[in-house]
């Protein structure tokens, strides 16, 4: 799985998993091996959860960092498969809960008291972090979670294929749909948006000039521009020019690398593999604008480290997180650039990340800085799932976009009322 895998999860199960944090049902943990024990430290036993990154060497690196820590025995649960949150959330309700885990900033984790306030360990270096990463982890002036990596998502394209078909890099959704038609041949599809299309759902909103929620935590996605985007995506879905049911999902660049499509939605993490496969025969561009009020967009995903506030070792876990994700800059740069390409969230580390300073990687960083949107901490798993259903019911099943958005509104407003009153 890629570094930004949340959009490739089994979406039908996310709502159940998210709801699990609010109940005390004795759900099963991650099998018989709870991961405790091992490690080379002394004293406390700490367990950390990671989803299975797809890039070679990441698991070994994570375990190498943990082994170097001397103040506790830190063992790693490396959660394989596409249902990381379905292992994490139920485990958090048990005695086998991890002390430390990676996830994305979501306010229900804070409202339920699940994650610890990390303001004290982040404050001394707060100004070195990307301000958007601090903002997306902050509630009522307190910072929850340390950003490990920023993961921009955008389109990758084969330069030679576009040149041969006389296709310019698209800047509008209409141009993207036209390009997909011109690039499609008997052997190659013009475009790949991921197997269930949900990978691009936030960009559909942003590129239409809308947002998930506004500053008052009210619905901001139900606009004419978003309806226009859904309608046009339905046209694309039925055109025969879209790659469907690829062997690997959007987070794996193999659809583009193996010549199954000419343009693929993907993450910057896949860039080294694409460089190895295609050399310089690829470029990147943002999600194109939709409608007259639209703007091009890039999704700035990523992963953050959290401390389980309900665990037995909160202070020891915070000390470990501070050691690894704040003090050990060498490990942080290694994690961000030695496997897949990710943008270090700290300016001092990003400034010395030489691998990101040339070629397509530099272009990706520029897109991140120019068009990037970060996660809204109030946009929770249940809300993501509700908008998944909009994509499924309008783009894949030809339902009415306005009706589907009305249904989504009801679900999202129910969640907003729980969270914000």
Tab-separated table of C-alpha atoms in Angstrom, residues 6-412:
chain	number	residue	atom	x	y	z
A	6	UNK	CA	-6.692	6.152	3.153
A	7	UNK	CA	-8.465	6.603	-0.141
A	8	UNK	CA	-7.934	2.965	-1.095
A	9	UNK	CA	-9.540	1.452	1.990
A	10	UNK	CA	-12.685	-0.630	1.913
A	11	UNK	CA	-14.995	2.348	2.238
A	12	UNK	CA	-18.046	0.384	3.281
A	13	UNK	CA	-16.256	-0.569	6.475
A	14	UNK	CA	-14.934	2.866	7.411
A	15	UNK	CA	-18.196	4.050	8.921
A	16	UNK	CA	-18.359	0.996	11.128
A	17	UNK	CA	-14.731	1.459	12.120
A	18	UNK	CA	-15.137	5.136	12.888
A	19	UNK	CA	-18.255	4.472	14.927
A	20	UNK	CA	-16.255	1.944	16.912
A	21	UNK	CA	-14.411	4.694	18.723
A	22	UNK	CA	-17.637	5.852	20.296
A	23	UNK	CA	-18.684	2.500	21.712
A	24	UNK	CA	-17.095	0.067	24.088
A	25	UNK	CA	-17.885	-3.166	22.266
A	26	UNK	CA	-15.248	-5.859	22.851
A	27	UNK	CA	-14.094	-5.987	19.225
A	28	UNK	CA	-11.239	-8.230	18.191
A	29	UNK	CA	-7.700	-6.896	18.129
A	30	UNK	CA	-5.074	-7.727	15.516
A	31	UNK	CA	-4.844	-11.463	15.885
A	32	UNK	CA	-3.006	-13.455	18.513
A	33	UNK	CA	0.270	-11.578	18.196
A	34	UNK	CA	-0.166	-8.286	20.048
A	35	UNK	CA	3.339	-7.179	19.080
A	36	UNK	CA	4.615	-6.648	22.595
A	37	UNK	CA	8.088	-7.632	23.576
A	38	UNK	CA	11.194	-7.563	21.418
A	39	UNK	CA	13.199	-4.462	20.658
A	40	UNK	CA	16.562	-3.474	22.055
A	41	UNK	CA	15.610	-0.880	24.669
A	42	UNK	CA	15.104	-1.281	28.370
A	43	UNK	CA	12.227	-0.545	30.686
A	44	UNK	CA	8.853	0.221	29.106
A	45	UNK	CA	7.305	-1.921	26.378
A	46	UNK	CA	5.777	0.210	23.590
A	47	UNK	CA	3.844	-0.931	20.533
A	48	UNK	CA	3.464	1.149	17.369
A	49	UNK	CA	1.066	0.539	14.472
A	50	UNK	CA	1.974	1.290	10.857
A	51	UNK	CA	0.000	0.559	7.702
A	52	UNK	CA	1.929	-1.435	5.099
A	53	UNK	CA	3.680	1.072	2.866
A	54	UNK	CA	4.150	-0.275	-0.647
A	55	UNK	CA	7.651	1.076	-1.179
A	56	UNK	CA	10.467	-1.404	-0.617
A	57	UNK	CA	12.496	-0.845	2.524
A	58	UNK	CA	10.013	1.193	4.565
A	59	UNK	CA	9.166	-1.576	7.028
A	60	UNK	CA	12.838	-2.322	7.625
A	61	UNK	CA	13.538	1.385	8.162
A	62	UNK	CA	10.718	1.810	10.688
A	63	UNK	CA	11.955	-1.180	12.676
A	64	UNK	CA	15.547	0.049	12.449
A	65	UNK	CA	14.569	3.406	13.944
A	66	UNK	CA	12.692	1.687	16.770
A	67	UNK	CA	15.626	-0.588	17.526
A	68	UNK	CA	17.908	2.438	17.927
A	69	UNK	CA	15.724	3.814	20.736
A	70	UNK	CA	17.218	2.910	24.123
A	71	UNK	CA	14.634	4.161	26.643
A	72	UNK	CA	11.959	1.566	25.821
A	73	UNK	CA	11.429	-1.653	23.903
A	74	UNK	CA	9.489	-0.523	20.831
A	75	UNK	CA	7.862	-3.202	18.685
A	76	UNK	CA	6.075	-2.611	15.409
A	77	UNK	CA	2.787	-4.010	14.143
A	78	UNK	CA	3.001	-3.780	10.340
A	79	UNK	CA	-0.623	-3.961	9.237
A	80	UNK	CA	-0.939	-5.475	5.767
A	81	UNK	CA	-3.963	-5.438	3.502
A	82	UNK	CA	-6.210	-2.537	2.560
A	83	UNK	CA	-8.097	-2.203	5.845
A	84	UNK	CA	-5.649	-0.534	8.225
A	85	UNK	CA	-8.375	1.475	9.963
A	86	UNK	CA	-10.417	-1.697	10.500
A	87	UNK	CA	-7.536	-3.112	12.537
A	88	UNK	CA	-6.574	0.119	14.255
A	89	UNK	CA	-9.949	1.376	15.505
A	90	UNK	CA	-11.162	-1.880	17.092
A	91	UNK	CA	-7.723	-2.467	18.620
A	92	UNK	CA	-7.868	0.939	20.302
A	93	UNK	CA	-10.810	-0.347	22.329
A	94	UNK	CA	-8.900	-3.293	23.766
A	95	UNK	CA	-6.055	-3.969	26.173
A	96	UNK	CA	-3.919	-4.768	23.130
A	97	UNK	CA	-4.210	-1.185	21.902
A	98	UNK	CA	-1.034	0.342	20.450
A	99	UNK	CA	0.736	3.052	22.419
A	100	UNK	CA	1.636	4.917	19.234
A	101	UNK	CA	-0.046	4.796	15.833
A	102	UNK	CA	-0.044	6.578	12.508
A	103	UNK	CA	-3.216	8.023	11.024
A	104	UNK	CA	-4.641	11.266	9.644
A	105	UNK	CA	-5.876	14.261	11.675
A	106	UNK	CA	-9.560	13.685	12.449
A	107	UNK	CA	-11.476	15.466	15.138
A	108	UNK	CA	-13.433	12.459	16.417
A	109	UNK	CA	-10.143	11.036	17.740
A	110	UNK	CA	-9.762	14.182	19.833
A	111	UNK	CA	-13.398	14.543	20.891
A	112	UNK	CA	-13.419	10.934	22.116
A	113	UNK	CA	-10.235	11.496	24.141
A	114	UNK	CA	-8.411	8.862	22.102
A	115	UNK	CA	-5.289	10.847	21.237
A	116	UNK	CA	-2.953	12.741	23.556
A	117	UNK	CA	-2.199	16.451	23.421
A	118	UNK	CA	1.344	16.781	22.007
A	119	UNK	CA	1.604	20.554	22.192
A	120	UNK	CA	4.424	20.451	24.731
A	121	UNK	CA	6.730	18.397	22.510
A	122	UNK	CA	5.875	20.235	19.264
A	123	UNK	CA	5.817	23.842	20.510
A	124	UNK	CA	9.605	24.309	20.634
A	125	UNK	CA	9.879	23.425	16.908
A	126	UNK	CA	6.413	24.481	15.745
A	127	UNK	CA	7.750	27.263	13.521
A	128	UNK	CA	9.830	24.695	11.601
A	129	UNK	CA	6.706	22.787	10.487
A	130	UNK	CA	4.584	23.641	7.485
A	131	UNK	CA	1.930	25.962	9.004
A	132	UNK	CA	-0.839	24.024	7.229
A	133	UNK	CA	0.309	20.823	8.943
A	134	UNK	CA	0.126	22.526	12.324
A	135	UNK	CA	-3.313	23.982	11.546
A	136	UNK	CA	-4.712	20.631	10.417
A	137	UNK	CA	-3.681	19.032	13.737
A	138	UNK	CA	-4.837	21.833	16.047
A	139	UNK	CA	-8.079	22.010	18.042
A	140	UNK	CA	-8.742	24.767	20.601
A	141	UNK	CA	-5.103	25.801	20.512
A	142	UNK	CA	-3.756	22.312	21.256
A	143	UNK	CA	-1.773	20.223	18.766
A	144	UNK	CA	-2.617	16.534	18.408
A	145	UNK	CA	-0.264	14.442	16.314
A	146	UNK	CA	3.139	15.011	14.687
A	147	UNK	CA	3.162	15.133	10.892
A	148	UNK	CA	5.703	12.649	9.519
A	149	UNK	CA	5.333	13.165	5.766
A	150	UNK	CA	3.317	15.253	3.326
A	151	UNK	CA	2.074	13.366	0.280
A	152	UNK	CA	0.846	15.426	-2.671
A	153	UNK	CA	-1.386	13.648	-5.160
A	154	UNK	CA	-1.693	14.715	-8.789
A	155	UNK	CA	-1.768	13.348	-12.351
A	156	UNK	CA	1.221	11.547	-13.861
A	157	UNK	CA	1.374	11.412	-17.676
A	158	UNK	CA	3.484	9.852	-20.405
A	159	UNK	CA	5.064	12.720	-22.323
A	160	UNK	CA	5.634	10.625	-25.452
A	161	UNK	CA	2.015	9.454	-25.596
A	162	UNK	CA	0.611	12.978	-25.318
A	163	UNK	CA	3.097	14.235	-27.911
A	164	UNK	CA	2.222	11.446	-30.356
A	165	UNK	CA	-1.520	12.153	-29.985
A	166	UNK	CA	-0.923	15.926	-30.200
A	167	UNK	CA	-2.520	16.437	-26.779
A	168	UNK	CA	-1.624	19.368	-24.522
A	169	UNK	CA	-1.504	18.965	-20.739
A	170	UNK	CA	-5.136	19.499	-19.631
A	171	UNK	CA	-6.014	22.462	-17.428
A	172	UNK	CA	-9.826	21.978	-17.363
A	173	UNK	CA	-11.976	18.900	-16.776
A	174	UNK	CA	-13.347	19.229	-20.310
A	175	UNK	CA	-9.801	19.143	-21.682
A	176	UNK	CA	-9.013	16.084	-19.534
A	177	UNK	CA	-12.034	14.235	-20.930
A	178	UNK	CA	-11.048	15.195	-24.492
A	179	UNK	CA	-7.468	14.103	-23.842
A	180	UNK	CA	-8.633	10.719	-22.513
A	181	UNK	CA	-10.538	10.161	-25.776
A	182	UNK	CA	-7.595	11.096	-27.998
A	183	UNK	CA	-5.124	9.006	-25.995
A	184	UNK	CA	-7.218	5.832	-25.931
A	185	UNK	CA	-6.153	3.108	-28.375
A	186	UNK	CA	-6.886	-0.583	-28.731
A	187	UNK	CA	-4.152	-1.292	-26.178
A	188	UNK	CA	-4.029	1.793	-23.948
A	189	UNK	CA	-6.714	3.663	-22.023
A	190	UNK	CA	-6.437	7.412	-21.877
A	191	UNK	CA	-6.920	7.828	-18.141
A	192	UNK	CA	-6.896	6.028	-14.770
A	193	UNK	CA	-8.534	7.640	-11.722
A	194	UNK	CA	-8.288	4.676	-9.352
A	195	UNK	CA	-10.512	1.624	-9.262
A	196	UNK	CA	-13.446	3.140	-7.374
A	197	UNK	CA	-12.787	6.795	-8.334
A	198	UNK	CA	-12.924	7.933	-4.699
A	199	UNK	CA	-9.227	8.865	-4.765
A	200	UNK	CA	-10.115	12.086	-6.595
A	201	UNK	CA	-13.265	13.027	-4.682
A	202	UNK	CA	-11.712	15.858	-2.639
A	203	UNK	CA	-10.106	17.262	-5.774
A	204	UNK	CA	-13.469	17.170	-7.513
A	205	UNK	CA	-14.732	19.464	-4.752
A	206	UNK	CA	-11.713	21.784	-4.651
A	207	UNK	CA	-11.313	22.050	-8.429
A	208	UNK	CA	-14.948	23.119	-8.655
A	209	UNK	CA	-14.110	26.058	-6.377
A	210	UNK	CA	-15.850	24.502	-3.363
A	211	UNK	CA	-14.608	22.893	-0.138
A	212	UNK	CA	-15.528	19.998	2.128
A	213	UNK	CA	-16.497	22.248	5.073
A	214	UNK	CA	-16.297	26.001	5.558
A	215	UNK	CA	-14.643	27.837	8.456
A	216	UNK	CA	-17.824	27.462	10.535
A	217	UNK	CA	-17.776	23.667	10.043
A	218	UNK	CA	-20.779	23.758	7.718
A	219	UNK	CA	-21.235	21.935	4.424
A	220	UNK	CA	-19.383	23.658	1.572
A	221	UNK	CA	-19.334	20.957	-1.123
A	222	UNK	CA	-22.946	21.144	-2.333
A	223	UNK	CA	-22.502	23.580	-5.237
A	224	UNK	CA	-23.408	23.819	-8.904
A	225	UNK	CA	-19.741	23.368	-9.754
A	226	UNK	CA	-19.549	20.046	-7.920
A	227	UNK	CA	-22.769	18.905	-9.618
A	228	UNK	CA	-21.220	19.835	-12.977
A	229	UNK	CA	-18.094	17.844	-12.105
A	230	UNK	CA	-20.101	14.750	-11.119
A	231	UNK	CA	-22.111	14.956	-14.349
A	232	UNK	CA	-18.963	15.169	-16.471
A	233	UNK	CA	-17.274	12.340	-14.593
A	234	UNK	CA	-20.295	10.166	-15.368
A	235	UNK	CA	-19.788	10.979	-19.059
A	236	UNK	CA	-16.117	10.004	-18.728
A	237	UNK	CA	-16.974	6.799	-16.864
A	238	UNK	CA	-19.216	5.606	-19.696
A	239	UNK	CA	-16.926	6.778	-22.526
A	240	UNK	CA	-14.740	3.684	-22.735
A	241	UNK	CA	-11.677	5.898	-22.314
A	242	UNK	CA	-11.228	5.284	-18.581
A	243	UNK	CA	-9.161	2.385	-17.253
A	244	UNK	CA	-11.388	0.403	-14.877
A	245	UNK	CA	-10.477	-2.479	-12.550
A	246	UNK	CA	-6.719	-2.166	-12.949
A	247	UNK	CA	-4.566	-4.894	-11.347
A	248	UNK	CA	-3.375	-2.360	-8.728
A	249	UNK	CA	-5.143	0.743	-7.437
A	250	UNK	CA	-4.147	4.388	-7.884
A	251	UNK	CA	-1.552	4.296	-5.102
A	252	UNK	CA	0.591	1.959	-7.212
A	253	UNK	CA	2.054	3.623	-10.352
A	254	UNK	CA	2.138	0.367	-12.293
A	255	UNK	CA	-0.851	1.215	-14.525
A	256	UNK	CA	1.147	4.076	-16.032
A	257	UNK	CA	4.526	2.364	-15.788
A	258	UNK	CA	3.285	-0.748	-17.621
A	259	UNK	CA	1.574	1.206	-20.394
A	260	UNK	CA	-2.012	0.426	-19.400
A	261	UNK	CA	-2.905	4.132	-19.515
A	262	UNK	CA	-1.463	7.443	-20.690
A	263	UNK	CA	-2.472	9.493	-17.631
A	264	UNK	CA	-2.840	8.221	-14.056
A	265	UNK	CA	-3.868	9.801	-10.767
A	266	UNK	CA	-1.217	8.968	-8.194
A	267	UNK	CA	0.968	10.113	-5.344
A	268	UNK	CA	4.434	11.598	-5.305
A	269	UNK	CA	5.553	8.534	-3.336
A	270	UNK	CA	5.427	6.522	-6.584
A	271	UNK	CA	7.849	8.803	-8.424
A	272	UNK	CA	11.052	6.760	-7.917
A	273	UNK	CA	9.352	3.668	-9.361
A	274	UNK	CA	8.077	5.680	-12.324
A	275	UNK	CA	11.517	7.166	-12.908
A	276	UNK	CA	13.000	3.680	-12.882
A	277	UNK	CA	10.415	2.435	-15.387
A	278	UNK	CA	10.079	5.431	-17.707
A	279	UNK	CA	13.172	7.572	-17.228
A	280	UNK	CA	12.289	11.145	-18.164
A	281	UNK	CA	9.218	10.157	-20.178
A	282	UNK	CA	6.701	11.422	-17.632
A	283	UNK	CA	5.452	14.632	-16.078
A	284	UNK	CA	2.912	15.728	-13.492
A	285	UNK	CA	0.006	18.183	-13.433
A	286	UNK	CA	-2.720	19.186	-10.947
A	287	UNK	CA	-6.365	18.163	-11.051
A	288	UNK	CA	-7.868	20.510	-13.657
A	289	UNK	CA	-10.406	23.225	-12.932
A	290	UNK	CA	-14.136	22.529	-13.179
A	291	UNK	CA	-16.511	25.247	-14.354
A	292	UNK	CA	-16.074	28.998	-14.440
A	293	UNK	CA	-15.353	29.376	-10.715
A	294	UNK	CA	-13.030	26.393	-10.472
A	295	UNK	CA	-9.315	26.233	-9.712
A	296	UNK	CA	-6.697	23.543	-10.270
A	297	UNK	CA	-5.986	21.505	-7.132
A	298	UNK	CA	-3.547	19.101	-5.521
A	299	UNK	CA	-4.449	16.892	-2.553
A	300	UNK	CA	-1.828	17.172	0.166
A	301	UNK	CA	-2.322	13.945	2.041
A	302	UNK	CA	0.161	12.335	4.372
A	303	UNK	CA	0.563	10.471	7.636
A	304	UNK	CA	0.950	11.625	11.219
A	305	UNK	CA	2.006	9.958	14.455
A	306	UNK	CA	-0.399	9.927	17.398
A	307	UNK	CA	-0.142	8.801	21.018
A	308	UNK	CA	-2.936	6.689	22.483
A	309	UNK	CA	-4.205	8.829	25.370
A	310	UNK	CA	-6.021	5.838	26.885
A	311	UNK	CA	-2.923	3.646	27.027
A	312	UNK	CA	-0.859	2.787	30.088
A	313	UNK	CA	2.349	4.394	28.796
A	314	UNK	CA	1.323	7.860	27.606
A	315	UNK	CA	4.393	9.750	28.834
A	316	UNK	CA	6.811	7.073	27.623
A	317	UNK	CA	5.036	7.038	24.248
A	318	UNK	CA	5.256	10.833	23.973
A	319	UNK	CA	8.956	10.664	24.771
A	320	UNK	CA	9.478	8.124	21.985
A	321	UNK	CA	7.480	10.175	19.474
A	322	UNK	CA	9.502	13.259	20.380
A	323	UNK	CA	12.754	11.347	19.987
A	324	UNK	CA	11.902	9.894	16.570
A	325	UNK	CA	9.704	12.483	14.871
A	326	UNK	CA	11.130	15.686	16.346
A	327	UNK	CA	14.733	15.063	17.456
A	328	UNK	CA	16.003	12.540	14.871
A	329	UNK	CA	16.180	14.670	11.734
A	330	UNK	CA	18.339	12.133	9.916
A	331	UNK	CA	15.672	9.442	10.305
A	332	UNK	CA	12.949	11.888	9.279
A	333	UNK	CA	14.741	12.746	6.029
A	334	UNK	CA	15.491	9.075	5.393
A	335	UNK	CA	11.821	8.177	5.866
A	336	UNK	CA	10.699	10.970	3.530
A	337	UNK	CA	13.110	10.533	0.629
A	338	UNK	CA	14.958	7.193	0.663
A	339	UNK	CA	12.043	4.969	-0.400
A	340	UNK	CA	9.116	6.682	-2.061
A	341	UNK	CA	9.267	10.466	-2.437
A	342	UNK	CA	7.457	12.446	0.268
A	343	UNK	CA	7.815	16.077	1.296
A	344	UNK	CA	9.264	16.547	4.781
A	345	UNK	CA	6.791	18.673	6.767
A	346	UNK	CA	9.671	20.521	8.459
A	347	UNK	CA	11.251	23.373	6.523
A	348	UNK	CA	14.759	22.652	7.791
A	349	UNK	CA	14.610	19.075	6.507
A	350	UNK	CA	12.843	19.933	3.246
A	351	UNK	CA	15.553	22.528	2.534
A	352	UNK	CA	18.243	19.828	2.494
A	353	UNK	CA	16.236	17.116	0.692
A	354	UNK	CA	18.356	17.098	-2.473
A	355	UNK	CA	16.347	14.327	-4.145
A	356	UNK	CA	13.342	16.683	-4.338
A	357	UNK	CA	15.214	19.591	-5.944
A	358	UNK	CA	15.288	18.518	-9.610
A	359	UNK	CA	13.184	16.947	-12.347
A	360	UNK	CA	9.646	15.722	-11.736
A	361	UNK	CA	10.189	15.746	-7.956
A	362	UNK	CA	10.838	19.492	-8.016
A	363	UNK	CA	7.750	19.920	-10.198
A	364	UNK	CA	5.747	17.962	-7.617
A	365	UNK	CA	6.966	20.183	-4.781
A	366	UNK	CA	5.978	23.248	-6.820
A	367	UNK	CA	2.474	21.848	-7.409
A	368	UNK	CA	2.228	21.097	-3.676
A	369	UNK	CA	3.091	24.683	-2.806
A	370	UNK	CA	0.954	26.288	-5.535
A	371	UNK	CA	-2.258	24.253	-5.646
A	372	UNK	CA	-2.226	22.192	-2.452
A	373	UNK	CA	-5.161	21.588	-0.109
A	374	UNK	CA	-4.687	19.888	3.264
A	375	UNK	CA	-7.047	17.651	5.217
A	376	UNK	CA	-9.752	19.411	7.225
A	377	UNK	CA	-9.635	17.904	10.724
A	378	UNK	CA	-13.454	18.181	10.909
A	379	UNK	CA	-13.961	16.085	7.755
A	380	UNK	CA	-14.220	12.668	9.393
A	381	UNK	CA	-14.312	9.061	8.186
A	382	UNK	CA	-18.110	9.017	8.305
A	383	UNK	CA	-18.236	12.121	6.108
A	384	UNK	CA	-15.673	10.690	3.697
A	385	UNK	CA	-17.810	7.560	3.433
A	386	UNK	CA	-20.931	9.633	2.775
A	387	UNK	CA	-19.213	11.326	-0.169
A	388	UNK	CA	-17.883	7.948	-1.380
A	389	UNK	CA	-21.539	7.044	-1.830
A	390	UNK	CA	-22.081	10.171	-3.947
A	391	UNK	CA	-19.325	9.022	-6.325
A	392	UNK	CA	-20.704	5.483	-6.429
A	393	UNK	CA	-24.307	6.519	-6.983
A	394	UNK	CA	-23.769	9.283	-9.550
A	395	UNK	CA	-20.612	8.457	-11.495
A	396	UNK	CA	-20.739	4.671	-11.415
A	397	UNK	CA	-24.525	4.166	-11.239
A	398	UNK	CA	-25.964	7.215	-13.061
A	399	UNK	CA	-27.950	8.544	-10.107
A	400	UNK	CA	-29.022	12.189	-9.928
A	401	UNK	CA	-26.134	14.281	-8.511
A	402	UNK	CA	-28.380	16.729	-6.673
A	403	UNK	CA	-30.331	13.939	-5.000
A	404	UNK	CA	-27.131	12.111	-4.066
A	405	UNK	CA	-25.695	15.288	-2.541
A	406	UNK	CA	-28.933	15.845	-0.588
A	407	UNK	CA	-28.547	12.368	0.909
A	408	UNK	CA	-24.902	13.093	1.681
A	409	UNK	CA	-25.905	16.379	3.355
A	410	UNK	CA	-28.200	14.532	5.752
A	411	UNK	CA	-25.424	12.155	6.813
A	412	UNK	CA	-22.770	14.859	7.106
